[in-house]
Short mmCIF file of C-alpha atoms and ligand atoms in Angstrom, two decimals:
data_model
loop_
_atom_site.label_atom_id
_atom_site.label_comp_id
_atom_site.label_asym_id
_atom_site.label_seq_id
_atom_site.Cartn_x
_atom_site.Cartn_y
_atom_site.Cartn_z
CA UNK A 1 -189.89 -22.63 60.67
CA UNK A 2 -187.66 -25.70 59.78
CA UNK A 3 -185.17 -25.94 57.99
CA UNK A 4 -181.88 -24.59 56.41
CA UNK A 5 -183.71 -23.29 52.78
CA UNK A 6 -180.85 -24.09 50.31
CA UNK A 7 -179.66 -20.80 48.10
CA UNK A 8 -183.50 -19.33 46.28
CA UNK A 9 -185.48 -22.41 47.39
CA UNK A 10 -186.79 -19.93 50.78
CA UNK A 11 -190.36 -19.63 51.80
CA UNK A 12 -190.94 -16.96 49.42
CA UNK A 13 -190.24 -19.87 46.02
CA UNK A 14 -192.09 -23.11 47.00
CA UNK A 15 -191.55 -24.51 43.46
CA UNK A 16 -193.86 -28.06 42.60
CA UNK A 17 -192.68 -30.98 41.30
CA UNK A 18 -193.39 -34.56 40.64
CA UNK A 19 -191.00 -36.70 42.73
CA UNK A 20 -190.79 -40.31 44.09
CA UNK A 21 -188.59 -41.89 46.89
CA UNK A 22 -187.23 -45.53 46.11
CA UNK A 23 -190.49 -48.23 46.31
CA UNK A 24 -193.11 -44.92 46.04
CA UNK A 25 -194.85 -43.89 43.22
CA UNK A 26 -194.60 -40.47 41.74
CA UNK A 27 -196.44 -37.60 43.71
CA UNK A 28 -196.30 -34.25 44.40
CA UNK A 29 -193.84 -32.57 46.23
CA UNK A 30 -192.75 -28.61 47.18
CA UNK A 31 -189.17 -27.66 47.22
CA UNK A 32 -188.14 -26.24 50.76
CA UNK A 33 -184.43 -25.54 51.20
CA UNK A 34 -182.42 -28.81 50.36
CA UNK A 35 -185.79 -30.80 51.08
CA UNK A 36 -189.08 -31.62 49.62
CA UNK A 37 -192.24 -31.87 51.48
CA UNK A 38 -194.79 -34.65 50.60
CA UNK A 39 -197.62 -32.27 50.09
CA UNK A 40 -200.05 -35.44 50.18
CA UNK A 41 -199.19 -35.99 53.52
CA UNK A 42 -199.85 -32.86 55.11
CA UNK A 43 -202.42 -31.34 52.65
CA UNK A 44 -204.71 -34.89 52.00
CA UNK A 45 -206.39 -34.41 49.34
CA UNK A 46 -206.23 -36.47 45.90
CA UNK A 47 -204.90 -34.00 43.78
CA UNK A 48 -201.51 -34.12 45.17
CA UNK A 49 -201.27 -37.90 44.98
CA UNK A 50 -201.14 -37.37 41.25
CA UNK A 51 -198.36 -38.19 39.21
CA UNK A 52 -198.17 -34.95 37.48
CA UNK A 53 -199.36 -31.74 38.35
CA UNK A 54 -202.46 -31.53 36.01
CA UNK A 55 -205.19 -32.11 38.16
CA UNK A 56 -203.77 -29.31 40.41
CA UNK A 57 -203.23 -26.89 37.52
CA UNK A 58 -206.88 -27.28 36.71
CA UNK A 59 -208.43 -25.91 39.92
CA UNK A 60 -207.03 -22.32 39.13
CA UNK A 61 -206.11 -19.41 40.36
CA UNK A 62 -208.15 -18.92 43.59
CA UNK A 63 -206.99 -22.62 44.72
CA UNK A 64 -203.21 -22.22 43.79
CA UNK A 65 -203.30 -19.08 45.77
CA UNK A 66 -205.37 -21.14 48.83
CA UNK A 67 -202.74 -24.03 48.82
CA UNK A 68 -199.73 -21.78 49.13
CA UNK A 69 -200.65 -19.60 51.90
CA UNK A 70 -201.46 -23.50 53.36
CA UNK A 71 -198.11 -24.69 52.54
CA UNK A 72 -196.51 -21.43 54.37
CA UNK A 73 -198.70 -22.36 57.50
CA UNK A 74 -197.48 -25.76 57.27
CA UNK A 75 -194.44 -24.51 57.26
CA UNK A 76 -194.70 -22.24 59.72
CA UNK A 77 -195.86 -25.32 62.03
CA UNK A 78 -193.12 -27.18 61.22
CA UNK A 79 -193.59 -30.04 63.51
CA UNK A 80 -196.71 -31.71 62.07
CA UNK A 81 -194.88 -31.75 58.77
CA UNK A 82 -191.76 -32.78 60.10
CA UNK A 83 -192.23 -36.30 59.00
CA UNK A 84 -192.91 -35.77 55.45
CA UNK A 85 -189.83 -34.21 54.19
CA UNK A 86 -187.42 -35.66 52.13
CA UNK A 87 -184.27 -34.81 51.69
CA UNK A 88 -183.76 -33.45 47.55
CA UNK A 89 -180.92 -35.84 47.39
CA UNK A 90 -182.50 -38.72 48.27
CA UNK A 91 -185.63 -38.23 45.75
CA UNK A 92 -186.27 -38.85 41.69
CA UNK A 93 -187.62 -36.28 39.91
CA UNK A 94 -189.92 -37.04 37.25
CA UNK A 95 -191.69 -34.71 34.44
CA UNK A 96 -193.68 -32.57 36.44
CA UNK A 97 -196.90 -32.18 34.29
CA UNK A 98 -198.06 -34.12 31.22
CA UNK A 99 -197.39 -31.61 28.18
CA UNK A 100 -200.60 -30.95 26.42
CA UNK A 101 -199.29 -28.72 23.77
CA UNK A 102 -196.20 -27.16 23.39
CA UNK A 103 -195.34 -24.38 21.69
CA UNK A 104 -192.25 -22.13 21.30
CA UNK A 105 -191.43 -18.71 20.08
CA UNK A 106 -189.00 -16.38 19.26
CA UNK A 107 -188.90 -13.19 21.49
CA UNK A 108 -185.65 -11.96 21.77
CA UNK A 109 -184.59 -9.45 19.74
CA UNK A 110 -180.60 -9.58 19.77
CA UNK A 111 -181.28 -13.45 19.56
CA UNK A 112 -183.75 -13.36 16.02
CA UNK A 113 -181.55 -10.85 14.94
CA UNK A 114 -178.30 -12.98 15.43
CA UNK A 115 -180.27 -15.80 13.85
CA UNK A 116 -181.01 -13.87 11.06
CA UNK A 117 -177.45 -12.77 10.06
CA UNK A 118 -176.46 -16.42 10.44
CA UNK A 119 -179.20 -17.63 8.32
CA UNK A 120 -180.04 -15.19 6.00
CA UNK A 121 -176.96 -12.81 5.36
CA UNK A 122 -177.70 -11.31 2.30
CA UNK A 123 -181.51 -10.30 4.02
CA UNK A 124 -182.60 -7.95 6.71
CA UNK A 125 -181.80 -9.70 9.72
CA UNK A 126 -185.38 -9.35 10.91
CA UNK A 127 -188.56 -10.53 9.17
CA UNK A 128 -191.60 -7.97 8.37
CA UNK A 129 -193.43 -9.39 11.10
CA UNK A 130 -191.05 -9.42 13.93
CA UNK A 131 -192.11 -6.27 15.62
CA UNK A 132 -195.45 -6.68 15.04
CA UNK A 133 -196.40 -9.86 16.59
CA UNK A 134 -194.39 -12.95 18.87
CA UNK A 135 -193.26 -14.88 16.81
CA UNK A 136 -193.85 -18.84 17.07
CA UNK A 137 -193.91 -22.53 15.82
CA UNK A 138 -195.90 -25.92 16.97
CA UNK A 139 -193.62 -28.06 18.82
CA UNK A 140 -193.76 -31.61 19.65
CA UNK A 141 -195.36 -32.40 23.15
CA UNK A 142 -194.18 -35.91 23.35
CA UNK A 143 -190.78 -35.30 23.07
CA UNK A 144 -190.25 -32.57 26.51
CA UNK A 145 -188.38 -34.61 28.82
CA UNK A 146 -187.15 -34.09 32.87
CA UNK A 147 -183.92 -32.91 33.28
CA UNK A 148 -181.22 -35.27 33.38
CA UNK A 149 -182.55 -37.33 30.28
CA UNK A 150 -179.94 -38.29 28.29
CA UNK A 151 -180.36 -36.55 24.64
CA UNK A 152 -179.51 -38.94 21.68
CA UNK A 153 -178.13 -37.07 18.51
CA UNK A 154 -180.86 -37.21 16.11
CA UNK A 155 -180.27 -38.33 12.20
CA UNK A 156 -181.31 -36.19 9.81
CA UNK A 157 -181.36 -34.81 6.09
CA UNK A 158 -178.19 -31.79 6.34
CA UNK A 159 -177.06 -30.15 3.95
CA UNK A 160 -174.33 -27.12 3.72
CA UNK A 161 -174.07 -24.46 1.60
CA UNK A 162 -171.38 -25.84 0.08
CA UNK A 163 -172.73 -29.32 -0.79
CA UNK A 164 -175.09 -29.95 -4.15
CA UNK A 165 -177.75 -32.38 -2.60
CA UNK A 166 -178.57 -33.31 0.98
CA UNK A 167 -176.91 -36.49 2.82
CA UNK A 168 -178.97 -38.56 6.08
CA UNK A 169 -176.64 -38.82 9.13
CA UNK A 170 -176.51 -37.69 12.93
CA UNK A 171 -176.27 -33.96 12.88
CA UNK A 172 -173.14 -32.05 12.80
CA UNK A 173 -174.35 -28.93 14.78
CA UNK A 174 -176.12 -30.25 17.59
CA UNK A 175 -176.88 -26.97 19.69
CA UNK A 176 -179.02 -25.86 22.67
CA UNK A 177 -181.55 -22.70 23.32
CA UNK A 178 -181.77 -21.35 26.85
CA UNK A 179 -185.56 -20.68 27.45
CA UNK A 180 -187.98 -19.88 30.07
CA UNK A 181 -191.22 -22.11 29.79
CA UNK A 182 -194.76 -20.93 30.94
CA UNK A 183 -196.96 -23.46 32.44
CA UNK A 184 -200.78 -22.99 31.51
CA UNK A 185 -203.03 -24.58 34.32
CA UNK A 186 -206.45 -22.85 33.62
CA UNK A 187 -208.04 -23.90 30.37
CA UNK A 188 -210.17 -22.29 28.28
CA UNK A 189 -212.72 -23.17 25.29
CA UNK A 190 -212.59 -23.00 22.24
CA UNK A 191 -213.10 -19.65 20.49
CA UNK A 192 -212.13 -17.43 23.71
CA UNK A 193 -209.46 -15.41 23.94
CA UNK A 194 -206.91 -14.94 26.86
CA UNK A 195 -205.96 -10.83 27.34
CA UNK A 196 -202.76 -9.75 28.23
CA UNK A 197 -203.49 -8.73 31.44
CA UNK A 198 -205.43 -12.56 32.71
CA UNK A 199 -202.22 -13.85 32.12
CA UNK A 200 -202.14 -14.56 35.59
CA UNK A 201 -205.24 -16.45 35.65
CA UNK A 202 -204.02 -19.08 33.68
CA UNK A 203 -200.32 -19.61 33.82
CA UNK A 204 -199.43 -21.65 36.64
CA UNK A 205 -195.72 -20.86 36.49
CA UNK A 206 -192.61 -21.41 34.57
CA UNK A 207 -189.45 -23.93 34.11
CA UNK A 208 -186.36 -23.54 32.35
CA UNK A 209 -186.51 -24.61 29.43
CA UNK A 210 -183.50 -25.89 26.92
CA UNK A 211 -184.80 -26.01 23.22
CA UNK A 212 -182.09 -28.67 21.49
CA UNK A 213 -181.33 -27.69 18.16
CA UNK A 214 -179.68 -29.63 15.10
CA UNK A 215 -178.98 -26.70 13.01
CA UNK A 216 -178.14 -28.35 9.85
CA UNK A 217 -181.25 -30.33 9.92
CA UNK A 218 -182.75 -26.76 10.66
CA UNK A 219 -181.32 -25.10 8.20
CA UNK A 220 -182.30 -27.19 5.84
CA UNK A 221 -185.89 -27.81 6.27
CA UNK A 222 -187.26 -24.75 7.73
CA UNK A 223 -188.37 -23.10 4.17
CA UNK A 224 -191.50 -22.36 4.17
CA UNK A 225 -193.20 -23.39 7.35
CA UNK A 226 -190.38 -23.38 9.76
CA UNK A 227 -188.83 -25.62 12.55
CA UNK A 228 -189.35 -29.36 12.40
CA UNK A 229 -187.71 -32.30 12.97
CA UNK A 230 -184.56 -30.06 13.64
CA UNK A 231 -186.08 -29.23 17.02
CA UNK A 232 -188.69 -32.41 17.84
CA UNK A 233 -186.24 -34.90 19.01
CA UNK A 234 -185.96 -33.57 22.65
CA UNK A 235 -186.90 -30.45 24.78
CA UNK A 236 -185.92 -30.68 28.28
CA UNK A 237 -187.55 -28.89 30.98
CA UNK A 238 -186.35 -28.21 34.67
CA UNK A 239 -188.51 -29.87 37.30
CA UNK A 240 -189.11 -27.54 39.45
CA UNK A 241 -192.39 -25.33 38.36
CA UNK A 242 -191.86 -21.81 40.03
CA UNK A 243 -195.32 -20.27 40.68
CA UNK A 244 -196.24 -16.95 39.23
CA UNK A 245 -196.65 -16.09 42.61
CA UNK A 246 -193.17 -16.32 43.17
CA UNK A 247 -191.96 -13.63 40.70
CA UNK A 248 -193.60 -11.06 41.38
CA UNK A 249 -190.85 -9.00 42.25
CA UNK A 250 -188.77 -10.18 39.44
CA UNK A 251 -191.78 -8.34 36.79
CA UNK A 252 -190.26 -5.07 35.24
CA UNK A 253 -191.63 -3.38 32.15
CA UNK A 254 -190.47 -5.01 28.78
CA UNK A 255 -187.57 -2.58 26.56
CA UNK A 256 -189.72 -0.19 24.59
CA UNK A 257 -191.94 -2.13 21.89
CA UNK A 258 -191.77 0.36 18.41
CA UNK A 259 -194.33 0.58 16.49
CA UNK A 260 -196.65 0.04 19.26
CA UNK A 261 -198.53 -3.47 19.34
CA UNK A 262 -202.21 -3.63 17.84
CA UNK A 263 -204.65 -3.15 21.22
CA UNK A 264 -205.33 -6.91 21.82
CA UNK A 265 -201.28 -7.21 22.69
CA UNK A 266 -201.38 -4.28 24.92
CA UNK A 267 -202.25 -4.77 28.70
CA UNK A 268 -201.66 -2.51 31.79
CA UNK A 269 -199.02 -5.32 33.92
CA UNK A 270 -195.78 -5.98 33.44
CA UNK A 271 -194.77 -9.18 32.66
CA UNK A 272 -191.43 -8.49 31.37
CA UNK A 273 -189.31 -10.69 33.56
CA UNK A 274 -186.04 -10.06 35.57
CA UNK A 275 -184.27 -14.16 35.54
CA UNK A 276 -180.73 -14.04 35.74
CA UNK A 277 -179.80 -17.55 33.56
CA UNK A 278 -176.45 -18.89 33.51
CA UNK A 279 -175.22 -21.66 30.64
CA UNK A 280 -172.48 -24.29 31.65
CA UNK A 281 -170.91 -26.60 28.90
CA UNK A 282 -168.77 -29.16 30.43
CA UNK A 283 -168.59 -27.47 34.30
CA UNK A 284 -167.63 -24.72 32.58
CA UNK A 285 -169.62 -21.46 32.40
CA UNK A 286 -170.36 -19.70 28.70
CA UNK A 287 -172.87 -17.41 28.84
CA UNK A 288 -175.27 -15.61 31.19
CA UNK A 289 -178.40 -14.38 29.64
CA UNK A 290 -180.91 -11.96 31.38
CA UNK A 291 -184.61 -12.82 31.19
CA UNK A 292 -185.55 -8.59 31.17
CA UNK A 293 -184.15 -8.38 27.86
CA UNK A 294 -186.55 -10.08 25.83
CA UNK A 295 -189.32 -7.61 23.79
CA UNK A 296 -192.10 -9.77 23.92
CA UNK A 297 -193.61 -10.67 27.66
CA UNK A 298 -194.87 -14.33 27.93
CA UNK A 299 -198.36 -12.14 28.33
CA UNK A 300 -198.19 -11.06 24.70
CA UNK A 301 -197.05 -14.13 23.85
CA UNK A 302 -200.35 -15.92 25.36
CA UNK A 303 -202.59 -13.37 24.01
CA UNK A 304 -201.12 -13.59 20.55
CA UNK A 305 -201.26 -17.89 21.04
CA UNK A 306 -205.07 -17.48 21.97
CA UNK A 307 -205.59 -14.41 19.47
CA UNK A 308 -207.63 -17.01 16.86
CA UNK A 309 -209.88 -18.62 19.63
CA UNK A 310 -207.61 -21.45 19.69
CA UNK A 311 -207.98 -23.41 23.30
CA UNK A 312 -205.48 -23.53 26.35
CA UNK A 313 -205.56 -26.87 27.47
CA UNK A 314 -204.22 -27.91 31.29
CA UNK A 315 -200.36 -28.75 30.45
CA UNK A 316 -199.95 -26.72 27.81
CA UNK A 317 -196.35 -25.43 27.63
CA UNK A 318 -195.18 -22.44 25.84
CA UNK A 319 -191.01 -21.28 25.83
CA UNK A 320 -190.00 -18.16 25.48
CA UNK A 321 -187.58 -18.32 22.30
CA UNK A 322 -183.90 -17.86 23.12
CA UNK A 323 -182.75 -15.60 26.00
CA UNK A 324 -180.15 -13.55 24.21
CA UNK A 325 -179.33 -10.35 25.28
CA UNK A 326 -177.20 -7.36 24.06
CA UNK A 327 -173.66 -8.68 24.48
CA UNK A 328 -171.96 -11.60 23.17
CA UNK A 329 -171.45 -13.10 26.75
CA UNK A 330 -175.56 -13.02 27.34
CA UNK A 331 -176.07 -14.89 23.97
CA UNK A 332 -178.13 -18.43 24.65
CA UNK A 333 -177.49 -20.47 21.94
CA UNK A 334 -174.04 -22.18 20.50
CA UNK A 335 -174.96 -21.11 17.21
CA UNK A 336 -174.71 -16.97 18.26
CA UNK A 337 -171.60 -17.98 20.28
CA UNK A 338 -169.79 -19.83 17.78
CA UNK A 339 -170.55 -17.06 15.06
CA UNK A 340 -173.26 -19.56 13.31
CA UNK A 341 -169.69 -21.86 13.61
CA UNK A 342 -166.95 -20.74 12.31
CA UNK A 343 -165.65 -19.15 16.10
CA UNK A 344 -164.47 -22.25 18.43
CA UNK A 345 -165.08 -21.78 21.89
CA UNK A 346 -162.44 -23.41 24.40
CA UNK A 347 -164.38 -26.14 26.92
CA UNK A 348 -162.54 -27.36 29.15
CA UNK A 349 -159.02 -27.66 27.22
CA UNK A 350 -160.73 -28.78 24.27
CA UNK A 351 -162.09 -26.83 21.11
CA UNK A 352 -165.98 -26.65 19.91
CA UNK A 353 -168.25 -25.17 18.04
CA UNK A 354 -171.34 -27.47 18.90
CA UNK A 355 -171.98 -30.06 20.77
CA UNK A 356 -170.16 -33.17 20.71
CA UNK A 357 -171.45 -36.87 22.08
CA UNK A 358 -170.76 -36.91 25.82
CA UNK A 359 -170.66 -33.29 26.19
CA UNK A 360 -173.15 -31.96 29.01
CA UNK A 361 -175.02 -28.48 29.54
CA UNK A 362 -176.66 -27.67 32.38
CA UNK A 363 -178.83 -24.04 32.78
CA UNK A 364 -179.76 -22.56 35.67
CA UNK A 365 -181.62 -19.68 36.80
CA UNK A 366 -183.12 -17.30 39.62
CA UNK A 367 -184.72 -14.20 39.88
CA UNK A 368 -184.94 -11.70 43.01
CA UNK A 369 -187.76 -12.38 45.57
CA UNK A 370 -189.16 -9.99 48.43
CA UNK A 371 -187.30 -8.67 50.95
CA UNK A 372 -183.39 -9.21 49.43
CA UNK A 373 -184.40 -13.32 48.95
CA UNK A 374 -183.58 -15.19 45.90
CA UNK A 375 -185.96 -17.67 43.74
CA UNK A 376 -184.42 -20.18 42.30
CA UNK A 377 -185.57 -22.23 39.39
CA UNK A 378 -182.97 -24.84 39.81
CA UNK A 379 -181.45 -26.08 36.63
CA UNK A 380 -181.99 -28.49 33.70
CA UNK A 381 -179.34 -30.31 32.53
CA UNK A 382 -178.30 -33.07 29.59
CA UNK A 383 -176.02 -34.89 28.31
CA UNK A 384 -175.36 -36.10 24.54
CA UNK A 385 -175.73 -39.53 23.86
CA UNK A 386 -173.78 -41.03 20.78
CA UNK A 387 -176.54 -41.11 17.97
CA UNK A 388 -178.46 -44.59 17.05
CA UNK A 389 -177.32 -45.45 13.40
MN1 LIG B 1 -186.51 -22.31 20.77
#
């Protein structure tokens, strides 16, 4: 085997992306150590000459499995691939799969319940439904972007609690959720539903995922149908997709679910998931949320996505909802850290609350692999651009 495998990128990850070298187009690649191999070149078939992952995604389970116990041979050969690695320095990374639809819920229960102090404080912190079934809203596919895309502060209508009417302007608590994202790669039609336990069969694997937030805007607009435009100006995804395959010694059982789900969100696997995440704001680190925390598994949440026959589509993305856990410093978003923003935070020898133009965040995460390795997702990161008045 070649190679020195940079920290959770060993031959037990193999994360895909979509990545180009300069004068190349986009194609797809697998993360080994600090390199990337050209899976085109050693693999040869069309799929992987594809600028995203899609038409990969939508040969399924039985192939994904096939192509990496190929890329371990490959790598296990190492001098026939030899000549199509790429150092990760010297390559763009691009959005690894076009987004079909993208949805994203609400699973944590510290974070909803934070939320719901901040939001609500003279109501029960949780809604009627919580425990009963995962939460969720219809994002906007169009607007996930690759890591490293700048985000521009979006306009909006805000209006505090203390002001009689509404004003239009950039937003004034620009904030950021620290998500997982599941990758669906196996369609289905319409009117089927996916159980908990085929989860596997049609989730390809998962990103990080940072749901921007402007909170005002959120505030504001979310009675009665929820999130909107407070949340569809930019989602940014890591581009590395970790396979399923990958973290399967990261599964554990999810905390104890009371009452107990109706029978079509009950399976037999655990899909509770043990990511360590870390949030940096300026270089400097704020919060580390744990992954094994959250109540719902990304297997309830599919089942409960599909639970009205609605389709999976290849590309479809769903995050996780905030990873907040028990303790102040495993909270994900701004908003819980700041105290909904009335607690500054000190960055870097400077005060904040939310997120000020030029500011950067950058999340990363990793889970453990077999045998004492490490599986790292990487990281996404952005920056805040001043907003376009
Ligand atoms: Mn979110």
């Amino acid at each position: 085997m070649r190679g020195e495998p940079g920290e959770g990128f060993g031959i037990e990850n193999l994360p895909y992306g979509i990545f180009s070298t300069v004068g190349t187009t986009p194609r797809v690649g697998v993360r080994f150590g600090d390199r990337v191999l050209d899976l085109y070149t050693v693999l040869r078939e069309e799929v992987f000459a594809e600028p995203s992952l899609n038409a990969f995604m939508a040969q399924g389970r039985t192939r994904w499995d096939e192509v990496r116990r190929a890329i371990v041979t490959e790598l296990e050969n190492g001098d026939r691939s030899e000549g199509a690695f790429h150092p990760v320095d010297s390559v763009r990374m691009h959005l690894p799969f076009e987004v079909a639809d993208f949805v994203d819920f609400y699973a944590s229960e510290h974070h909803a319940t934070n939320l719901g102090r901040i939001f609500r404080p003279d109501a029960p912190p949780l809604m009627p439904n919580w425990k009963h079934l995962p939460v969720g809203y219809h994002g906007r596919s169009s607007t996930v972007v690759v890591s490293g895309t700048d985000i521009v502060r979006p306009c909006g209508q805000r209006k505090q609690p203390d002001e009689s009417a509404p004003s239009f302007g950039p937003t004034r608590r620009l904030d950021i959720e620290a998500e997982l994202g599941f990758v669906v790669g196996a369609a289905t039609e319409l009117g089927q539903r996916v159980a908990p336990d085929e989860f596997a069969d049609h989730v390809f694997g998962a990103v990080i995922l940072n749901d921007w937030s402007a909170r005002d805007v959120q505030a504001w607009e979310y009675v009665p149908l929820g999130p909107f435009l407070g949340k569809s100006f930019a989602t940014s995804i890591s581009p590395w997709v970790v396979p399923l395959a990958a973290l399967d010694t990261a599964r554990t059982a999810t905390p104890v679910q009371d009452p107990d789900p109706l029978p079509y969100l009950r399976g037999s696997q655990d899909w509770g998931l043990r990511v360590d995440m870390a949030i940096s704001w300026n270089g400097q680190e704020v919060s580390r949320p744990n992954y094994a925390h959250m109540y719902w598994s990304p297997a309830q949440m599919l089942a409960h996505l599909t639970a009205n026959g609605a389709l999976l589509s290849v590309g479809d993305l769903f995050g996780s909802g905030t990873v907040s856990g028990p303790n102040r410093d495993t909270w994900g978003a701004f908003v819980e850290l700041s105290d909904g923003g009335t607690r500054t935070l000190g960055i870097g020898g400077q005060s904040r609350t939310f997120l000020e133009d030029a500011d950067e965040v950058t999340i990363s995460a990793s889970a453990p692999g077999p045998n004492g390795s490490r599986i790292s997702f990487g990281e996404v990161r952005g920056r805040i651009a001043p907003p376009r008045l």
